[in-house]
Amino acid sequence: MSVADYKRALQAAQRELQQAVGQRDQLNLRIVQLHQTIRGLSVRCAMEERNQAVHRAESCAPTVTEMIRAILRMNQRPMSTAEVRDALWASGFDLGQYSNPLGLIGTTLERMAATEDVIKLPGRPANYQWFEWRD
């Protein structure tokens, strides 16, 4: 083999190396893209499973009315709208989903006073109490 043959072989090897490095760079780029896609999809899968679990839990969660009824029954004393709100927060009930939780509680208490075993006591602020029927 002559020096010229070695030079041609060297140049061919350099071109092939350059092509291989270019292919490797393209593969590395694709690997990074796939890695990001997989991370994003796996988070989305986890979020979807979480969302399904939350939805299942929320489907059997008590309503605001049911929680207010329970709070009034358990406290067995007159409570203002703000005290009921605080008791709901303390119980872990999520009032953050409502734009005006105090208004919601006040409206619910008024409705309960008109239709259920809740007594609205006179005064400002109004207080509400569970009325225990006795035989």
mmCIF file of N, CA and C in Angstrom:
data_model
loop_
_atom_site.group_PDB
_atom_site.id
_atom_site.type_symbol
_atom_site.label_atom_id
_atom_site.label_comp_id
_atom_site.label_asym_id
_atom_site.label_seq_id
_atom_site.Cartn_x
_atom_site.Cartn_y
_atom_site.Cartn_z
ATOM 1 N N MET A 1 0.855 -1.157 0.000
ATOM 2 C CA MET A 1 0.000 0.000 0.000
ATOM 3 C C MET A 1 0.911 1.233 0.000
ATOM 4 N N SER A 2 0.565 2.163 -0.878
ATOM 5 C CA SER A 2 1.368 3.366 -1.001
ATOM 6 C C SER A 2 0.884 4.434 -0.025
ATOM 7 N N VAL A 3 1.665 5.477 0.127
ATOM 8 C CA VAL A 3 1.316 6.587 1.009
ATOM 9 C C VAL A 3 0.005 7.202 0.531
ATOM 10 N N ALA A 4 -0.172 7.303 -0.777
ATOM 11 C CA ALA A 4 -1.397 7.872 -1.335
ATOM 12 C C ALA A 4 -2.599 7.018 -0.925
ATOM 13 N N ASP A 5 -2.444 5.708 -0.913
ATOM 14 C CA ASP A 5 -3.533 4.814 -0.499
ATOM 15 C C ASP A 5 -3.871 5.039 0.979
ATOM 16 N N TYR A 6 -2.810 5.215 1.779
ATOM 17 C CA TYR A 6 -3.046 5.485 3.208
ATOM 18 C C TYR A 6 -3.789 6.811 3.409
ATOM 19 N N LYS A 7 -3.411 7.813 2.614
ATOM 20 C CA LYS A 7 -4.061 9.110 2.730
ATOM 21 C C LYS A 7 -5.544 8.998 2.343
ATOM 22 N N ARG A 8 -5.831 8.281 1.241
ATOM 23 C CA ARG A 8 -7.226 8.088 0.829
ATOM 24 C C ARG A 8 -8.009 7.320 1.895
ATOM 25 N N ALA A 9 -7.406 6.307 2.428
ATOM 26 C CA ALA A 9 -8.072 5.517 3.485
ATOM 27 C C ALA A 9 -8.307 6.381 4.718
ATOM 28 N N LEU A 10 -7.313 7.212 5.054
ATOM 29 C CA LEU A 10 -7.453 8.122 6.204
ATOM 30 C C LEU A 10 -8.586 9.111 5.964
ATOM 31 N N GLN A 11 -8.635 9.697 4.777
ATOM 32 C CA GLN A 11 -9.688 10.658 4.457
ATOM 33 C C GLN A 11 -11.070 9.976 4.488
ATOM 34 N N ALA A 12 -11.158 8.784 3.999
ATOM 35 C CA ALA A 12 -12.427 8.040 3.999
ATOM 36 C C ALA A 12 -12.859 7.736 5.440
ATOM 37 N N ALA A 13 -11.886 7.356 6.247
ATOM 38 C CA ALA A 13 -12.194 7.072 7.657
ATOM 39 C C ALA A 13 -12.634 8.346 8.364
ATOM 40 N N GLN A 14 -11.996 9.476 8.067
ATOM 41 C CA GLN A 14 -12.377 10.754 8.681
ATOM 42 C C GLN A 14 -13.799 11.153 8.267
ATOM 43 N N ARG A 15 -14.133 10.970 6.959
ATOM 44 C CA ARG A 15 -15.494 11.279 6.489
ATOM 45 C C ARG A 15 -16.520 10.380 7.183
ATOM 46 N N GLU A 16 -16.203 9.109 7.275
ATOM 47 C CA GLU A 16 -17.120 8.164 7.915
ATOM 48 C C GLU A 16 -17.303 8.495 9.397
ATOM 49 N N LEU A 17 -16.179 8.875 10.046
ATOM 50 C CA LEU A 17 -16.257 9.287 11.451
ATOM 51 C C LEU A 17 -17.135 10.525 11.592
ATOM 52 N N GLN A 18 -16.938 11.487 10.683
ATOM 53 C CA GLN A 18 -17.737 12.706 10.720
ATOM 54 C C GLN A 18 -19.222 12.372 10.536
ATOM 55 N N GLN A 19 -19.545 11.483 9.632
ATOM 56 C CA GLN A 19 -20.935 11.057 9.416
ATOM 57 C C GLN A 19 -21.474 10.334 10.651
ATOM 58 N N ALA A 20 -20.640 9.472 11.223
ATOM 59 C CA ALA A 20 -21.069 8.719 12.409
ATOM 60 C C ALA A 20 -21.328 9.660 13.576
ATOM 61 N N VAL A 21 -20.441 10.659 13.759
ATOM 62 C CA VAL A 21 -20.629 11.638 14.834
ATOM 63 C C VAL A 21 -21.898 12.433 14.582
ATOM 64 N N GLY A 22 -22.151 12.817 13.320
ATOM 65 C CA GLY A 22 -23.386 13.525 12.976
ATOM 66 C C GLY A 22 -24.609 12.678 13.283
ATOM 67 N N GLN A 23 -24.540 11.402 12.929
ATOM 68 C CA GLN A 23 -25.646 10.482 13.245
ATOM 69 C C GLN A 23 -25.823 10.339 14.747
ATOM 70 N N ARG A 24 -24.669 10.228 15.444
ATOM 71 C CA ARG A 24 -24.737 10.135 16.895
ATOM 72 C C ARG A 24 -25.384 11.381 17.485
ATOM 73 N N ASP A 25 -25.003 12.560 16.961
ATOM 74 C CA ASP A 25 -25.606 13.798 17.452
ATOM 75 C C ASP A 25 -27.120 13.799 17.206
ATOM 76 N N GLN A 26 -27.517 13.361 16.035
ATOM 77 C CA GLN A 26 -28.945 13.268 15.731
ATOM 78 C C GLN A 26 -29.638 12.282 16.677
ATOM 79 N N LEU A 27 -29.005 11.158 16.940
ATOM 80 C CA LEU A 27 -29.568 10.169 17.868
ATOM 81 C C LEU A 27 -29.626 10.722 19.291
ATOM 82 N N ASN A 28 -28.560 11.425 19.701
ATOM 83 C CA ASN A 28 -28.570 12.028 21.038
ATOM 84 C C ASN A 28 -29.705 13.038 21.166
ATOM 85 N N LEU A 29 -29.899 13.855 20.134
ATOM 86 C CA LEU A 29 -30.995 14.809 20.137
ATOM 87 C C LEU A 29 -32.330 14.076 20.242
ATOM 88 N N ARG A 30 -32.478 13.031 19.460
ATOM 89 C CA ARG A 30 -33.729 12.255 19.497
ATOM 90 C C ARG A 30 -33.899 11.575 20.854
ATOM 91 N N ILE A 31 -32.818 11.095 21.434
ATOM 92 C CA ILE A 31 -32.877 10.463 22.759
ATOM 93 C C ILE A 31 -33.355 11.468 23.801
ATOM 94 N N VAL A 32 -32.825 12.675 23.756
ATOM 95 C CA VAL A 32 -33.254 13.713 24.695
ATOM 96 C C VAL A 32 -34.730 14.029 24.492
ATOM 97 N N GLN A 33 -35.162 14.162 23.229
ATOM 98 C CA GLN A 33 -36.571 14.443 22.943
ATOM 99 C C GLN A 33 -37.468 13.320 23.461
ATOM 100 N N LEU A 34 -37.076 12.096 23.236
ATOM 101 C CA LEU A 34 -37.865 10.956 23.717
ATOM 102 C C LEU A 34 -37.893 10.908 25.240
ATOM 103 N N HIS A 35 -36.751 11.226 25.859
ATOM 104 C CA HIS A 35 -36.692 11.243 27.320
ATOM 105 C C HIS A 35 -37.675 12.272 27.872
ATOM 106 N N GLN A 36 -37.673 13.482 27.276
ATOM 107 C CA GLN A 36 -38.613 14.511 27.720
ATOM 108 C C GLN A 36 -40.063 14.089 27.479
ATOM 109 N N THR A 37 -40.318 13.477 26.349
ATOM 110 C CA THR A 37 -41.670 12.996 26.045
ATOM 111 C C THR A 37 -42.106 11.957 27.064
ATOM 112 N N ILE A 38 -41.232 11.034 27.376
ATOM 113 C CA ILE A 38 -41.555 9.987 28.344
ATOM 114 C C ILE A 38 -41.793 10.577 29.721
ATOM 115 N N ARG A 39 -40.938 11.529 30.138
ATOM 116 C CA ARG A 39 -41.154 12.178 31.434
ATOM 117 C C ARG A 39 -42.499 12.895 31.466
ATOM 118 N N GLY A 40 -42.800 13.639 30.419
ATOM 119 C CA GLY A 40 -44.074 14.356 30.366
ATOM 120 C C GLY A 40 -45.264 13.419 30.376
ATOM 121 N N LEU A 41 -45.174 12.351 29.603
ATOM 122 C CA LEU A 41 -46.281 11.389 29.556
ATOM 123 C C LEU A 41 -46.437 10.645 30.874
ATOM 124 N N SER A 42 -45.309 10.318 31.513
ATOM 125 C CA SER A 42 -45.411 9.596 32.782
ATOM 126 C C SER A 42 -46.024 10.487 33.855
ATOM 127 N N VAL A 43 -45.679 11.784 33.850
ATOM 128 C CA VAL A 43 -46.300 12.713 34.802
ATOM 129 C C VAL A 43 -47.786 12.809 34.506
ATOM 130 N N ARG A 44 -48.123 12.901 33.218
ATOM 131 C CA ARG A 44 -49.535 12.997 32.830
ATOM 132 C C ARG A 44 -50.282 11.729 33.255
ATOM 133 N N CYS A 45 -49.655 10.588 33.081
ATOM 134 C CA CYS A 45 -50.292 9.339 33.521
ATOM 135 C C CYS A 45 -50.512 9.369 35.023
ATOM 136 N N ALA A 46 -49.502 9.815 35.755
ATOM 137 C CA ALA A 46 -49.634 9.895 37.211
ATOM 138 C C ALA A 46 -50.713 10.906 37.581
ATOM 139 N N MET A 47 -50.751 12.043 36.859
ATOM 140 C CA MET A 47 -51.783 13.045 37.136
ATOM 141 C C MET A 47 -53.165 12.486 36.835
ATOM 142 N N GLU A 48 -53.283 11.739 35.746
ATOM 143 C CA GLU A 48 -54.575 11.162 35.382
ATOM 144 C C GLU A 48 -55.034 10.174 36.456
ATOM 145 N N GLU A 49 -54.108 9.341 36.941
ATOM 146 C CA GLU A 49 -54.461 8.409 38.012
ATOM 147 C C GLU A 49 -54.851 9.175 39.269
ATOM 148 N N ARG A 50 -54.103 10.251 39.572
ATOM 149 C CA ARG A 50 -54.424 11.084 40.732
ATOM 150 C C ARG A 50 -55.787 11.727 40.551
ATOM 151 N N ASN A 51 -56.032 12.271 39.350
ATOM 152 C CA ASN A 51 -57.314 12.918 39.088
ATOM 153 C C ASN A 51 -58.477 11.932 39.205
ATOM 154 N N GLN A 52 -58.269 10.715 38.741
ATOM 155 C CA GLN A 52 -59.316 9.700 38.867
ATOM 156 C C GLN A 52 -59.573 9.366 40.331
ATOM 157 N N ALA A 53 -58.510 9.255 41.111
ATOM 158 C CA ALA A 53 -58.675 8.962 42.537
ATOM 159 C C ALA A 53 -59.393 10.109 43.237
ATOM 160 N N VAL A 54 -59.017 11.354 42.899
ATOM 161 C CA VAL A 54 -59.684 12.517 43.491
ATOM 162 C C VAL A 54 -61.151 12.536 43.100
ATOM 163 N N HIS A 55 -61.425 12.256 41.825
ATOM 164 C CA HIS A 55 -62.815 12.245 41.364
ATOM 165 C C HIS A 55 -63.630 11.178 42.099
ATOM 166 N N ARG A 56 -63.035 10.000 42.278
ATOM 167 C CA ARG A 56 -63.739 8.936 43.017
ATOM 168 C C ARG A 56 -63.998 9.381 44.454
ATOM 169 N N ALA A 57 -63.006 10.017 45.071
ATOM 170 C CA ALA A 57 -63.173 10.479 46.453
ATOM 171 C C ALA A 57 -64.215 11.584 46.537
ATOM 172 N N GLU A 58 -64.200 12.504 45.565
ATOM 173 C CA GLU A 58 -65.151 13.611 45.585
ATOM 174 C C GLU A 58 -66.578 13.141 45.338
ATOM 175 N N SER A 59 -66.726 12.051 44.604
ATOM 176 C CA SER A 59 -68.077 11.579 44.300
ATOM 177 C C SER A 59 -68.810 11.084 45.545
ATOM 178 N N CYS A 60 -68.069 10.754 46.575
ATOM 179 C CA CYS A 60 -68.729 10.311 47.808
ATOM 180 C C CYS A 60 -68.485 11.280 48.967
ATOM 181 N N ALA A 61 -67.915 12.443 48.656
ATOM 182 C CA ALA A 61 -67.652 13.449 49.694
ATOM 183 C C ALA A 61 -68.960 14.113 50.122
ATOM 184 N N PRO A 62 -69.051 14.517 51.380
ATOM 185 C CA PRO A 62 -70.267 15.184 51.853
ATOM 186 C C PRO A 62 -70.418 16.561 51.208
ATOM 187 N N THR A 63 -71.654 17.002 51.062
ATOM 188 C CA THR A 63 -71.931 18.322 50.516
ATOM 189 C C THR A 63 -71.735 19.373 51.598
ATOM 190 N N VAL A 64 -71.770 20.637 51.199
ATOM 191 C CA VAL A 64 -71.664 21.734 52.161
ATOM 192 C C VAL A 64 -72.797 21.634 53.171
ATOM 193 N N THR A 65 -73.992 21.384 52.695
ATOM 194 C CA THR A 65 -75.154 21.283 53.589
ATOM 195 C C THR A 65 -74.970 20.167 54.607
ATOM 196 N N GLU A 66 -74.502 19.012 54.143
ATOM 197 C CA GLU A 66 -74.290 17.892 55.064
ATOM 198 C C GLU A 66 -73.235 18.228 56.113
ATOM 199 N N MET A 67 -72.175 18.917 55.703
ATOM 200 C CA MET A 67 -71.122 19.280 56.653
ATOM 201 C C MET A 67 -71.611 20.328 57.650
ATOM 202 N N ILE A 68 -72.374 21.305 57.177
ATOM 203 C CA ILE A 68 -72.909 22.320 58.093
ATOM 204 C C ILE A 68 -73.841 21.663 59.100
ATOM 205 N N ARG A 69 -74.678 20.762 58.630
ATOM 206 C CA ARG A 69 -75.595 20.036 59.523
ATOM 207 C C ARG A 69 -74.801 19.300 60.593
ATOM 208 N N ALA A 70 -73.740 18.618 60.204
ATOM 209 C CA ALA A 70 -72.914 17.860 61.155
ATOM 210 C C ALA A 70 -72.234 18.789 62.151
ATOM 211 N N ILE A 71 -71.731 19.913 61.668
ATOM 212 C CA ILE A 71 -71.051 20.863 62.560
ATOM 213 C C ILE A 71 -72.016 21.418 63.594
ATOM 214 N N LEU A 72 -73.209 21.807 63.147
ATOM 215 C CA LEU A 72 -74.191 22.340 64.098
ATOM 216 C C LEU A 72 -74.613 21.273 65.113
ATOM 217 N N ARG A 73 -74.800 20.044 64.643
ATOM 218 C CA ARG A 73 -75.181 18.960 65.566
ATOM 219 C C ARG A 73 -74.083 18.681 66.571
ATOM 220 N N MET A 74 -72.840 18.630 66.108
ATOM 221 C CA MET A 74 -71.729 18.281 67.002
ATOM 222 C C MET A 74 -71.441 19.391 68.012
ATOM 223 N N ASN A 75 -71.549 20.630 67.613
ATOM 224 C CA ASN A 75 -71.227 21.742 68.508
ATOM 225 C C ASN A 75 -72.317 21.995 69.544
ATOM 226 N N GLN A 76 -73.533 21.676 69.229
ATOM 227 C CA GLN A 76 -74.665 21.803 70.165
ATOM 228 C C GLN A 76 -74.713 23.178 70.842
ATOM 229 N N ARG A 77 -74.385 24.213 70.076
ATOM 230 C CA ARG A 77 -74.472 25.575 70.595
ATOM 231 C C ARG A 77 -74.729 26.489 69.404
ATOM 232 N N PRO A 78 -75.257 27.687 69.654
ATOM 233 C CA PRO A 78 -75.447 28.627 68.550
ATOM 234 C C PRO A 78 -74.112 29.007 67.920
ATOM 235 N N MET A 79 -74.096 29.102 66.590
ATOM 236 C CA MET A 79 -72.867 29.447 65.864
ATOM 237 C C MET A 79 -73.185 30.490 64.805
ATOM 238 N N SER A 80 -72.274 31.443 64.653
ATOM 239 C CA SER A 80 -72.409 32.445 63.594
ATOM 240 C C SER A 80 -71.936 31.830 62.270
ATOM 241 N N THR A 81 -72.214 32.527 61.205
ATOM 242 C CA THR A 81 -71.764 32.081 59.882
ATOM 243 C C THR A 81 -70.238 31.955 59.861
ATOM 244 N N ALA A 82 -69.556 32.911 60.440
ATOM 245 C CA ALA A 82 -68.088 32.872 60.467
ATOM 246 C C ALA A 82 -67.580 31.683 61.287
ATOM 247 N N GLU A 83 -68.250 31.381 62.399
ATOM 248 C CA GLU A 83 -67.835 30.228 63.215
ATOM 249 C C GLU A 83 -68.059 28.922 62.454
ATOM 250 N N VAL A 84 -69.159 28.853 61.704
ATOM 251 C CA VAL A 84 -69.404 27.656 60.892
ATOM 252 C C VAL A 84 -68.320 27.532 59.822
ATOM 253 N N ARG A 85 -67.978 28.664 59.188
ATOM 254 C CA ARG A 85 -66.903 28.658 58.194
ATOM 255 C C ARG A 85 -65.595 28.157 58.802
ATOM 256 N N ASP A 86 -65.248 28.685 59.962
ATOM 257 C CA ASP A 86 -64.008 28.271 60.628
ATOM 258 C C ASP A 86 -64.036 26.790 60.986
ATOM 259 N N ALA A 87 -65.185 26.315 61.410
ATOM 260 C CA ALA A 87 -65.316 24.888 61.741
ATOM 261 C C ALA A 87 -65.193 24.029 60.479
ATOM 262 N N LEU A 88 -65.707 24.520 59.362
ATOM 263 C CA LEU A 88 -65.553 23.792 58.094
ATOM 264 C C LEU A 88 -64.083 23.720 57.710
ATOM 265 N N TRP A 89 -63.374 24.849 57.805
ATOM 266 C CA TRP A 89 -61.936 24.863 57.506
ATOM 267 C C TRP A 89 -61.199 23.892 58.428
ATOM 268 N N ALA A 90 -61.521 23.951 59.717
ATOM 269 C CA ALA A 90 -60.843 23.096 60.700
ATOM 270 C C ALA A 90 -61.101 21.614 60.428
ATOM 271 N N SER A 91 -62.272 21.315 59.880
ATOM 272 C CA SER A 91 -62.599 19.919 59.591
ATOM 273 C C SER A 91 -61.877 19.401 58.354
ATOM 274 N N GLY A 92 -61.290 20.321 57.583
ATOM 275 C CA GLY A 92 -60.595 19.918 56.363
ATOM 276 C C GLY A 92 -61.454 20.037 55.121
ATOM 277 N N PHE A 93 -62.671 20.544 55.273
ATOM 278 C CA PHE A 93 -63.551 20.707 54.115
ATOM 279 C C PHE A 93 -62.971 21.783 53.206
ATOM 280 N N ASP A 94 -62.906 21.509 51.906
ATOM 281 C CA ASP A 94 -62.273 22.419 50.952
ATOM 282 C C ASP A 94 -63.231 23.524 50.531
ATOM 283 N N LEU A 95 -63.094 24.669 51.183
ATOM 284 C CA LEU A 95 -63.897 25.837 50.809
ATOM 285 C C LEU A 95 -63.209 26.653 49.722
ATOM 286 N N GLY A 96 -61.988 26.308 49.398
ATOM 287 C CA GLY A 96 -61.232 27.038 48.392
ATOM 288 C C GLY A 96 -61.834 26.957 47.001
ATOM 289 N N GLN A 97 -62.700 26.006 46.785
ATOM 290 C CA GLN A 97 -63.319 25.856 45.472
ATOM 291 C C GLN A 97 -64.453 26.853 45.252
ATOM 292 N N TYR A 98 -64.820 27.583 46.294
ATOM 293 C CA TYR A 98 -65.926 28.542 46.204
ATOM 294 C C TYR A 98 -65.373 29.965 46.212
ATOM 295 N N SER A 99 -65.937 30.818 45.348
ATOM 296 C CA SER A 99 -65.445 32.197 45.262
ATOM 297 C C SER A 99 -65.845 33.021 46.476
ATOM 298 N N ASN A 100 -66.987 32.700 47.103
ATOM 299 C CA ASN A 100 -67.445 33.441 48.278
ATOM 300 C C ASN A 100 -67.961 32.445 49.316
ATOM 301 N N PRO A 101 -67.060 31.777 50.037
ATOM 302 C CA PRO A 101 -67.495 30.733 50.960
ATOM 303 C C PRO A 101 -68.423 31.245 52.052
ATOM 304 N N LEU A 102 -68.174 32.434 52.566
ATOM 305 C CA LEU A 102 -69.019 32.963 53.634
ATOM 306 C C LEU A 102 -70.438 33.207 53.119
ATOM 307 N N GLY A 103 -70.561 33.714 51.906
ATOM 308 C CA GLY A 103 -71.879 33.903 51.294
ATOM 309 C C GLY A 103 -72.592 32.580 51.081
ATOM 310 N N LEU A 104 -71.852 31.586 50.629
ATOM 311 C CA LEU A 104 -72.420 30.254 50.425
ATOM 312 C C LEU A 104 -72.932 29.681 51.742
ATOM 313 N N ILE A 105 -72.135 29.804 52.776
ATOM 314 C CA ILE A 105 -72.521 29.270 54.093
ATOM 315 C C ILE A 105 -73.738 30.012 54.621
ATOM 316 N N GLY A 106 -73.745 31.338 54.483
ATOM 317 C CA GLY A 106 -74.885 32.119 54.939
ATOM 318 C C GLY A 106 -76.170 31.738 54.218
ATOM 319 N N THR A 107 -76.093 31.591 52.907
ATOM 320 C CA THR A 107 -77.261 31.186 52.116
ATOM 321 C C THR A 107 -77.720 29.789 52.517
ATOM 322 N N THR A 108 -76.780 28.895 52.714
ATOM 323 C CA THR A 108 -77.124 27.519 53.109
ATOM 324 C C THR A 108 -77.775 27.506 54.483
ATOM 325 N N LEU A 109 -77.238 28.279 55.417
ATOM 326 C CA LEU A 109 -77.833 28.345 56.763
ATOM 327 C C LEU A 109 -79.250 28.922 56.704
ATOM 328 N N GLU A 110 -79.455 29.957 55.899
ATOM 329 C CA GLU A 110 -80.798 30.542 55.751
ATOM 330 C C GLU A 110 -81.777 29.506 55.197
ATOM 331 N N ARG A 111 -81.338 28.787 54.174
ATOM 332 C CA ARG A 111 -82.192 27.747 53.589
ATOM 333 C C ARG A 111 -82.480 26.642 54.601
ATOM 334 N N MET A 112 -81.466 26.254 55.342
ATOM 335 C CA MET A 112 -81.650 25.207 56.348
ATOM 336 C C MET A 112 -82.595 25.686 57.449
ATOM 337 N N ALA A 113 -82.513 26.956 57.817
ATOM 338 C CA ALA A 113 -83.395 27.501 58.857
ATOM 339 C C ALA A 113 -84.841 27.486 58.372
ATOM 340 N N ALA A 114 -85.038 27.644 57.079
ATOM 341 C CA ALA A 114 -86.394 27.667 56.530
ATOM 342 C C ALA A 114 -86.961 26.271 56.307
ATOM 343 N N THR A 115 -86.116 25.283 56.113
ATOM 344 C CA THR A 115 -86.616 23.963 55.719
ATOM 345 C C THR A 115 -86.195 22.804 56.611
ATOM 346 N N GLU A 116 -85.258 23.006 57.515
ATOM 347 C CA GLU A 116 -84.757 21.880 58.292
ATOM 348 C C GLU A 116 -84.811 22.160 59.782
ATOM 349 N N ASP A 117 -84.103 21.360 60.515
ATOM 350 C CA ASP A 117 -84.097 21.461 61.976
ATOM 351 C C ASP A 117 -83.035 22.426 62.476
ATOM 352 N N VAL A 118 -82.907 23.564 61.811
ATOM 353 C CA VAL A 118 -81.958 24.590 62.220
ATOM 354 C C VAL A 118 -82.758 25.811 62.641
ATOM 355 N N ILE A 119 -82.394 26.351 63.764
ATOM 356 C CA ILE A 119 -83.074 27.542 64.286
ATOM 357 C C ILE A 119 -82.162 28.739 64.055
ATOM 358 N N LYS A 120 -82.749 29.809 63.508
ATOM 359 C CA LYS A 120 -82.011 31.057 63.370
ATOM 360 C C LYS A 120 -82.367 31.916 64.567
ATOM 361 N N LEU A 121 -81.362 32.232 65.352
ATOM 362 C CA LEU A 121 -81.571 33.039 66.546
ATOM 363 C C LEU A 121 -81.460 34.520 66.183
ATOM 364 N N PRO A 122 -82.262 35.361 66.837
ATOM 365 C CA PRO A 122 -82.209 36.790 66.525
ATOM 366 C C PRO A 122 -80.881 37.398 66.964
ATOM 367 N N GLY A 123 -80.558 38.527 66.368
ATOM 368 C CA GLY A 123 -79.338 39.239 66.746
ATOM 369 C C GLY A 123 -78.423 39.440 65.566
ATOM 370 N N ARG A 124 -77.401 40.237 65.804
ATOM 371 C CA ARG A 124 -76.403 40.517 64.785
ATOM 372 C C ARG A 124 -75.041 40.170 65.338
ATOM 373 N N PRO A 125 -74.253 39.335 64.788
ATOM 374 C CA PRO A 125 -74.638 38.545 63.631
ATOM 375 C C PRO A 125 -75.628 37.452 64.035
ATOM 376 N N ALA A 126 -76.357 36.978 63.055
ATOM 377 C CA ALA A 126 -77.310 35.904 63.331
ATOM 378 C C ALA A 126 -76.550 34.656 63.748
ATOM 379 N N ASN A 127 -77.149 33.904 64.646
ATOM 380 C CA ASN A 127 -76.573 32.629 65.066
ATOM 381 C C ASN A 127 -77.555 31.530 64.702
ATOM 382 N N TYR A 128 -77.004 30.379 64.434
ATOM 383 C CA TYR A 128 -77.810 29.236 64.025
ATOM 384 C C TYR A 128 -77.500 28.086 64.967
ATOM 385 N N GLN A 129 -78.532 27.295 65.239
ATOM 386 C CA GLN A 129 -78.357 26.170 66.144
ATOM 387 C C GLN A 129 -79.180 25.005 65.637
ATOM 388 N N TRP A 130 -78.630 23.824 65.818
ATOM 389 C CA TRP A 130 -79.365 22.614 65.470
ATOM 390 C C TRP A 130 -80.452 22.412 66.508
ATOM 391 N N PHE A 131 -81.654 22.137 66.047
ATOM 392 C CA PHE A 131 -82.762 21.910 66.957
ATOM 393 C C PHE A 131 -82.959 20.417 67.113
ATOM 394 N N GLU A 132 -82.777 19.936 68.290
ATOM 395 C CA GLU A 132 -82.916 18.509 68.608
ATOM 396 C C GLU A 132 -84.349 18.238 69.013
ATOM 397 N N TRP A 133 -85.085 17.505 68.213
ATOM 398 C CA TRP A 133 -86.467 17.162 68.562
ATOM 399 C C TRP A 133 -86.463 16.145 69.692
ATOM 400 N N ARG A 134 -87.263 16.378 70.675
ATOM 401 C CA ARG A 134 -87.348 15.459 71.822
ATOM 402 C C ARG A 134 -88.780 14.958 71.926
ATOM 403 N N ASP A 135 -88.927 13.708 72.237
ATOM 404 C CA ASP A 135 -90.261 13.129 72.424
ATOM 405 C C ASP A 135 -90.755 13.314 73.830
#
